[in-house]
PDB file of C-alpha atoms in Angstrom:
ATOM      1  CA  UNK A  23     -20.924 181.074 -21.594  1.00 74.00           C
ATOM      2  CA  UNK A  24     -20.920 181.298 -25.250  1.00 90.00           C
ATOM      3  CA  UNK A  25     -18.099 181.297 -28.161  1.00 95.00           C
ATOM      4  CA  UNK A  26     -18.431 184.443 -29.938  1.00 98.00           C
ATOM      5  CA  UNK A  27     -17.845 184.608 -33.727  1.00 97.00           C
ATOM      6  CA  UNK A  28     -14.041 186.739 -34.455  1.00 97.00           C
ATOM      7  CA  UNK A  29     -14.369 189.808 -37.257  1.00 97.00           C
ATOM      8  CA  UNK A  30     -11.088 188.408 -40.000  1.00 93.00           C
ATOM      9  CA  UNK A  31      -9.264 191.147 -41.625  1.00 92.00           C
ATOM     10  CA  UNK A  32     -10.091 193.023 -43.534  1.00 89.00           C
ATOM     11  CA  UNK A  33     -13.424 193.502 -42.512  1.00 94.00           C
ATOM     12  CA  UNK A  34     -14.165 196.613 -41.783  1.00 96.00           C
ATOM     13  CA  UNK A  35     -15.987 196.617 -38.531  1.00 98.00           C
ATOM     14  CA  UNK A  36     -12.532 195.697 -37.097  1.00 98.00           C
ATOM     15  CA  UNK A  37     -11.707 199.901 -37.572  1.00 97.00           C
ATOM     16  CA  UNK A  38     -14.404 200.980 -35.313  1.00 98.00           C
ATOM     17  CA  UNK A  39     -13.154 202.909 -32.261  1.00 98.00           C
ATOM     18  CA  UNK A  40     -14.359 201.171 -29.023  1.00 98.00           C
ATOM     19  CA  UNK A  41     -16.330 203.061 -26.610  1.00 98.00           C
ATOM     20  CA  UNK A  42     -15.776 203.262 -22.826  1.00 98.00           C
ATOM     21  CA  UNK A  43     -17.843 200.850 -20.552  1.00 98.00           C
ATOM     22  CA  UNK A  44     -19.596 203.356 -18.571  1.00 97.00           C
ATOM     23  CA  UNK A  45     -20.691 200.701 -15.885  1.00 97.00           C
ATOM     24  CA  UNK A  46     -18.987 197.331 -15.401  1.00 98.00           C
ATOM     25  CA  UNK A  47     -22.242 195.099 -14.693  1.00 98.00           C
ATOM     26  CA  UNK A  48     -23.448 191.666 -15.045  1.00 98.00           C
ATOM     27  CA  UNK A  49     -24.030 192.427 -19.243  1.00 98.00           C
ATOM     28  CA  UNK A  50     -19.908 193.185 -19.086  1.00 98.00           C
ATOM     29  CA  UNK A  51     -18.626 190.268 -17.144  1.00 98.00           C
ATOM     30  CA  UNK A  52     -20.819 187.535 -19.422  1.00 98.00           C
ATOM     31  CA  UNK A  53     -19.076 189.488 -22.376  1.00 98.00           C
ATOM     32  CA  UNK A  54     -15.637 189.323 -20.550  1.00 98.00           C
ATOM     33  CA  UNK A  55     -16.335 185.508 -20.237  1.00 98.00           C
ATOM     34  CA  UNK A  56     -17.743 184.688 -23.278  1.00 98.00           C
ATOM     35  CA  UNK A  57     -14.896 186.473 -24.792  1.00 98.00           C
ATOM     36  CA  UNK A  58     -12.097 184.411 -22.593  1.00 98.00           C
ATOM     37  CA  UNK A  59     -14.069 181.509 -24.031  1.00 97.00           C
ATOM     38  CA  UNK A  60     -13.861 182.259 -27.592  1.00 98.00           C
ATOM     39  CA  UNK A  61     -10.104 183.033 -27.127  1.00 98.00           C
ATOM     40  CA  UNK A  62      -9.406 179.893 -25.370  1.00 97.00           C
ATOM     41  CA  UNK A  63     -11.543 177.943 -28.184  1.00 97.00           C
ATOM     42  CA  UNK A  64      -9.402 179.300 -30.819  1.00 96.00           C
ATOM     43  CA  UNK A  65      -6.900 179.355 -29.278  1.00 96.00           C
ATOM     44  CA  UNK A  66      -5.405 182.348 -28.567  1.00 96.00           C
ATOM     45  CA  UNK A  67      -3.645 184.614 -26.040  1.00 98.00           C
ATOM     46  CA  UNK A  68      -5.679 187.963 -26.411  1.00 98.00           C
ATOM     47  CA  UNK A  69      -9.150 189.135 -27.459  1.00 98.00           C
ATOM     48  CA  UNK A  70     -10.603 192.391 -27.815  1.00 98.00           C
ATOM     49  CA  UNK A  71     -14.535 193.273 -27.672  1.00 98.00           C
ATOM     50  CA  UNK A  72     -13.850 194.690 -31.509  1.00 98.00           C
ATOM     51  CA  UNK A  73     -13.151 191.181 -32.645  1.00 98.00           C
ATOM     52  CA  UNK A  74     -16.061 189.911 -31.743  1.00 98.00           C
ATOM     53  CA  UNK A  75     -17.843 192.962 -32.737  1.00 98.00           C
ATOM     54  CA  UNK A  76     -18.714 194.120 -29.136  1.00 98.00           C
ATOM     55  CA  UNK A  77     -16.969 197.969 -29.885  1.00 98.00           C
ATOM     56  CA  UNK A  78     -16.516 198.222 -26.199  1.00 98.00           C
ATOM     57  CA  UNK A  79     -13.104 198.866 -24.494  1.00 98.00           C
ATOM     58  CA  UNK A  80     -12.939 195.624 -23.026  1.00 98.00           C
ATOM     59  CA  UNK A  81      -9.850 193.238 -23.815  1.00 98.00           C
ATOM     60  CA  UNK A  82      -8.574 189.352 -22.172  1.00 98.00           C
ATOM     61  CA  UNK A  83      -5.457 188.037 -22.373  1.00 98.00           C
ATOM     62  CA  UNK A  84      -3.841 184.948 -20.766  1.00 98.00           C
ATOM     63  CA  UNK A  85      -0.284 184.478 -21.609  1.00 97.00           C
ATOM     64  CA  UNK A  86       0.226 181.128 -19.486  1.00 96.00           C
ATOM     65  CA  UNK A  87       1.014 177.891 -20.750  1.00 93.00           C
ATOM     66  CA  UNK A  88      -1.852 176.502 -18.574  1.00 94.00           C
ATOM     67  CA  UNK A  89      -4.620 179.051 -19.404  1.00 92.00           C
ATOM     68  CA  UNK A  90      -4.269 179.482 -15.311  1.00 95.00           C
ATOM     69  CA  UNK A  91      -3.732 183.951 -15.411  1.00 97.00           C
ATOM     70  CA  UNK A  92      -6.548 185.383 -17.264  1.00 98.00           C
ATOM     71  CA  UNK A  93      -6.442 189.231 -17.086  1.00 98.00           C
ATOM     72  CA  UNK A  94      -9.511 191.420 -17.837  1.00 98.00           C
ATOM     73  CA  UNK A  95      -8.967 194.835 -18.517  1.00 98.00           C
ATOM     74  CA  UNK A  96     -11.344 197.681 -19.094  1.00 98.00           C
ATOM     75  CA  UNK A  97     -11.269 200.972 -20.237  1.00 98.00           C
ATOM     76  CA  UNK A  98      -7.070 200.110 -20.301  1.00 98.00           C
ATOM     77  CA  UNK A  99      -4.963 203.359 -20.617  1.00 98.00           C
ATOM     78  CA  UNK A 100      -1.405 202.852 -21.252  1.00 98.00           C
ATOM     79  CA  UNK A 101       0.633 205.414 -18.270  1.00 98.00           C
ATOM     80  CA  UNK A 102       4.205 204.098 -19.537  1.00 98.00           C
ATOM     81  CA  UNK A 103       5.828 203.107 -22.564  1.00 98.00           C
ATOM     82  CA  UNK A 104       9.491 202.517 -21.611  1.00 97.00           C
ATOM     83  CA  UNK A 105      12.127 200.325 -24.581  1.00 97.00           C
ATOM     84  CA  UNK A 106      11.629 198.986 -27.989  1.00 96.00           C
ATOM     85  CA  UNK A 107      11.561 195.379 -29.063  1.00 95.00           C
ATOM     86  CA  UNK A 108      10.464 193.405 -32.358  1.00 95.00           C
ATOM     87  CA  UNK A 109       8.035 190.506 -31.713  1.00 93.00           C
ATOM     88  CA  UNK A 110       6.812 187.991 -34.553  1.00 95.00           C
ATOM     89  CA  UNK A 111       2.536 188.395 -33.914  1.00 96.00           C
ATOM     90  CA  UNK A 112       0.014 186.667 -34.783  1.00 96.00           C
ATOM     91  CA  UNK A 113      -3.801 187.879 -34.639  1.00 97.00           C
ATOM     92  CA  UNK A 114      -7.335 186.088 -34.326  1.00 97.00           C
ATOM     93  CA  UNK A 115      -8.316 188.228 -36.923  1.00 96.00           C
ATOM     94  CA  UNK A 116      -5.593 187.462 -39.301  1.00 95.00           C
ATOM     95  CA  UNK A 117      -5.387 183.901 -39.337  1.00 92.00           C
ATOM     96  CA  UNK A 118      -2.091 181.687 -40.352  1.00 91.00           C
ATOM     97  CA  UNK A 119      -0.317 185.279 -40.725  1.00 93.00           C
ATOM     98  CA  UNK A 120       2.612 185.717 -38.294  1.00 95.00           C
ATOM     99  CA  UNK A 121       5.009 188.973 -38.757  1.00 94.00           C
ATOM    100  CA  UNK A 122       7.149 190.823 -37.000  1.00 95.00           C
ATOM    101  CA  UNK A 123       6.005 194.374 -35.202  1.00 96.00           C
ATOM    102  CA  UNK A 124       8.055 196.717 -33.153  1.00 96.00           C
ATOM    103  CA  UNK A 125       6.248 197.710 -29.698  1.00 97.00           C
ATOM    104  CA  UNK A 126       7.506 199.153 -26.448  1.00 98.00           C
ATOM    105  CA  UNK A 127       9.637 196.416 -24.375  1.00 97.00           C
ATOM    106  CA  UNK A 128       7.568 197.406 -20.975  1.00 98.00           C
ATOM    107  CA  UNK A 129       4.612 199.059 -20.266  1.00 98.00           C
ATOM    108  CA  UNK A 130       2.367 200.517 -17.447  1.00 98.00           C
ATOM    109  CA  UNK A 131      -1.315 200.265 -18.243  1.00 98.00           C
ATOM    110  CA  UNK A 132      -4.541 201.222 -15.813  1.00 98.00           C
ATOM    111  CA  UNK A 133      -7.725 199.886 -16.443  1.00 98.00           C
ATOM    112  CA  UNK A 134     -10.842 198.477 -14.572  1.00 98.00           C
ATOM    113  CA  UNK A 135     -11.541 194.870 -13.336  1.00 98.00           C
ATOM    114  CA  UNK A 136     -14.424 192.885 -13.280  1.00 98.00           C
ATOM    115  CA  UNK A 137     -15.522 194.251 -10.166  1.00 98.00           C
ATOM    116  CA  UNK A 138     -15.187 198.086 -11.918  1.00 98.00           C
ATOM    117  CA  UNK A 139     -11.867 198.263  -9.479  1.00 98.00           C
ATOM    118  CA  UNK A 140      -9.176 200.370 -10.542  1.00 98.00           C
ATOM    119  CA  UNK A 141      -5.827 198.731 -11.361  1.00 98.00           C
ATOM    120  CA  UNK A 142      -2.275 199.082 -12.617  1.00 98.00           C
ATOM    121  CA  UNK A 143      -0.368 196.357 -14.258  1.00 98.00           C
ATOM    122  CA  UNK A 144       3.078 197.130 -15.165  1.00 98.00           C
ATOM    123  CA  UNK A 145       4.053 194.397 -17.837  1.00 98.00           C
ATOM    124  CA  UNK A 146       6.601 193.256 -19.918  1.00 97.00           C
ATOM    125  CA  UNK A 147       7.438 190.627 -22.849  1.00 95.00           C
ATOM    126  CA  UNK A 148       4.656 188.931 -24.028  1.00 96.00           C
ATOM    127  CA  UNK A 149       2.262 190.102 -21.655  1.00 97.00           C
ATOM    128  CA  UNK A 150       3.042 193.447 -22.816  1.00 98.00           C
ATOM    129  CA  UNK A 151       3.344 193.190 -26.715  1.00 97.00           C
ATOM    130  CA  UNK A 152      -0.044 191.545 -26.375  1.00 98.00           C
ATOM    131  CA  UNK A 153      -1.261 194.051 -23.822  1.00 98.00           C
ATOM    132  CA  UNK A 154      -0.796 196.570 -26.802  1.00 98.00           C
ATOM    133  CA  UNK A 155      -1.949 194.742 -29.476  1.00 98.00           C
ATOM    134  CA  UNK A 156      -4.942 193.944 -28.249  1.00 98.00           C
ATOM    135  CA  UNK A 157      -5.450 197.862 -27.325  1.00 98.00           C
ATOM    136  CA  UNK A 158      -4.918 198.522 -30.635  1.00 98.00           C
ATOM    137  CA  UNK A 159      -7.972 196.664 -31.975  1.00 98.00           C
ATOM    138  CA  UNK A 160     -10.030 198.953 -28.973  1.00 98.00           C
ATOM    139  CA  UNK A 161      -8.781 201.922 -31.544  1.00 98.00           C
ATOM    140  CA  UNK A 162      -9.825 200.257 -34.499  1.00 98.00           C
ATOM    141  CA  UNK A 163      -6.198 199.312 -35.784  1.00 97.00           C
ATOM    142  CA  UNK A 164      -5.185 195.484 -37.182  1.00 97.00           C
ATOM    143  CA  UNK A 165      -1.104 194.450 -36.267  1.00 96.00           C
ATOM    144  CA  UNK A 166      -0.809 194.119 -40.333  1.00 94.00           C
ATOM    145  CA  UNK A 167      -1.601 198.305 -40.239  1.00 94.00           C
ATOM    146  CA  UNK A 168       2.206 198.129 -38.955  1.00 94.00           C
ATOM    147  CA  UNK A 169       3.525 196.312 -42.349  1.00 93.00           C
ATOM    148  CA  UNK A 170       4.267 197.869 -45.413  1.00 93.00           C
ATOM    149  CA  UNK A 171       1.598 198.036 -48.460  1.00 93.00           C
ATOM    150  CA  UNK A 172       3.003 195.304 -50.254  1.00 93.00           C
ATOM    151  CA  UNK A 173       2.754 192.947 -47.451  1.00 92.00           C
ATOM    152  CA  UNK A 174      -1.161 193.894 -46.151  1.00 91.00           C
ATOM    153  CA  UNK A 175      -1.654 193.187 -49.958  1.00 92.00           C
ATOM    154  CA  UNK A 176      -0.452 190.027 -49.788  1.00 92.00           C
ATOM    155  CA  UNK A 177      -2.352 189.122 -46.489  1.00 91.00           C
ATOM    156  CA  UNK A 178      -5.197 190.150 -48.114  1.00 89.00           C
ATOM    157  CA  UNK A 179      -4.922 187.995 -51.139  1.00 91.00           C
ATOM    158  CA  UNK A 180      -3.673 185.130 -48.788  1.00 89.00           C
ATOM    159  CA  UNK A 181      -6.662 185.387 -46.624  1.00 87.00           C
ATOM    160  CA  UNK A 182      -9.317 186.094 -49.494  1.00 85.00           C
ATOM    161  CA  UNK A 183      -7.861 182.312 -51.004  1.00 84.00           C
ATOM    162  CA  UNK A 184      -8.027 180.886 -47.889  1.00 81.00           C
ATOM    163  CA  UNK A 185     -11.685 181.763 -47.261  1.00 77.00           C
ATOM    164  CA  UNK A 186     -12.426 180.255 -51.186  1.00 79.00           C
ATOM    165  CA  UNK A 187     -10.918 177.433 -49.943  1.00 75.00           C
ATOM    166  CA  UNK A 188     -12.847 176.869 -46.427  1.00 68.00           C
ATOM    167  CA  UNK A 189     -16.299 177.787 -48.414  1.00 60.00           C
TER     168      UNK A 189
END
């Protein structure tokens, strides 16, 4: 396994649509874990293949205090979209930036597993704010998208200082 480097906003390979794995295979499951990796390294609760410039659909996530549930999905479709609720997030991509989207409370998502299995997941909480958020980078869209101008300027002038600062 291998940490992967993670694409920080705003660069622009982070708005490149994912494709669909056409065959889950040995290349896909070293990606899947070399991606759980990286997010675990960071640390993190959810990667997408755009973040680590992979623009595949494939996404991990592990909500657990323990790092014990790791979920793999690929190709994920969401089925269901059922409430509203308003969740501070936080991003790989956008480090140190924490604000508060609106997503749907619960969803029902399909997808692949490692195995190229079929599945459905119905989730909600955090599992399922991060379920979408992480779908979102597969479509080439960043959680600050959500915010207003003002504040993606902000993040961007936070982020470009930050990066002065670590160079």
């Amino acid at each position: 396994m291998a940490l992967l480097p993670i694409l920080r906003y705003p660069d622009p390979r982070l708005h490149k649509k994912a494709a669909p794995v056409e065959v889950v295979d040995e290349g896909i499951r070293k990606l899947a874990a070399d991606m759980a990796e990286t997010m675990y390294a960071a640390p993190g609760i959810g990667l997408a293949a755009t973040q680590v410039d992979v623009h595949k659909q494939v996404i991990v996530i592990d909500v657990s205090e323990d790092k014990s549930r790791l979920l793999t999905f690929i190709n994920p479709v969401i089925l269901e979209r059922v409430g509203e609720q308003a969740c501070e997030e936080g991003c790989l991509s956008v480090p140190g930036i924490y604000e508060k989207v609106v997503r749907a409370e619960r969803v029902k998502v399909r997808a692949l597993d490692l195995q190229g299995k079929e599945f459905t997941l119905e989730a909600d909480g955090l599992l399922a704010v991060c379920i979408q958020h992480e779908m979102d980078h597969l479509q080439g869209k960043v959680f600050v998208q959500y915010l207003s101008r003002l504040k993606q300027e902000r993040i961007r002038t936070r982020l470009a200082k930050q990066s002065r600062i670590t160079a």
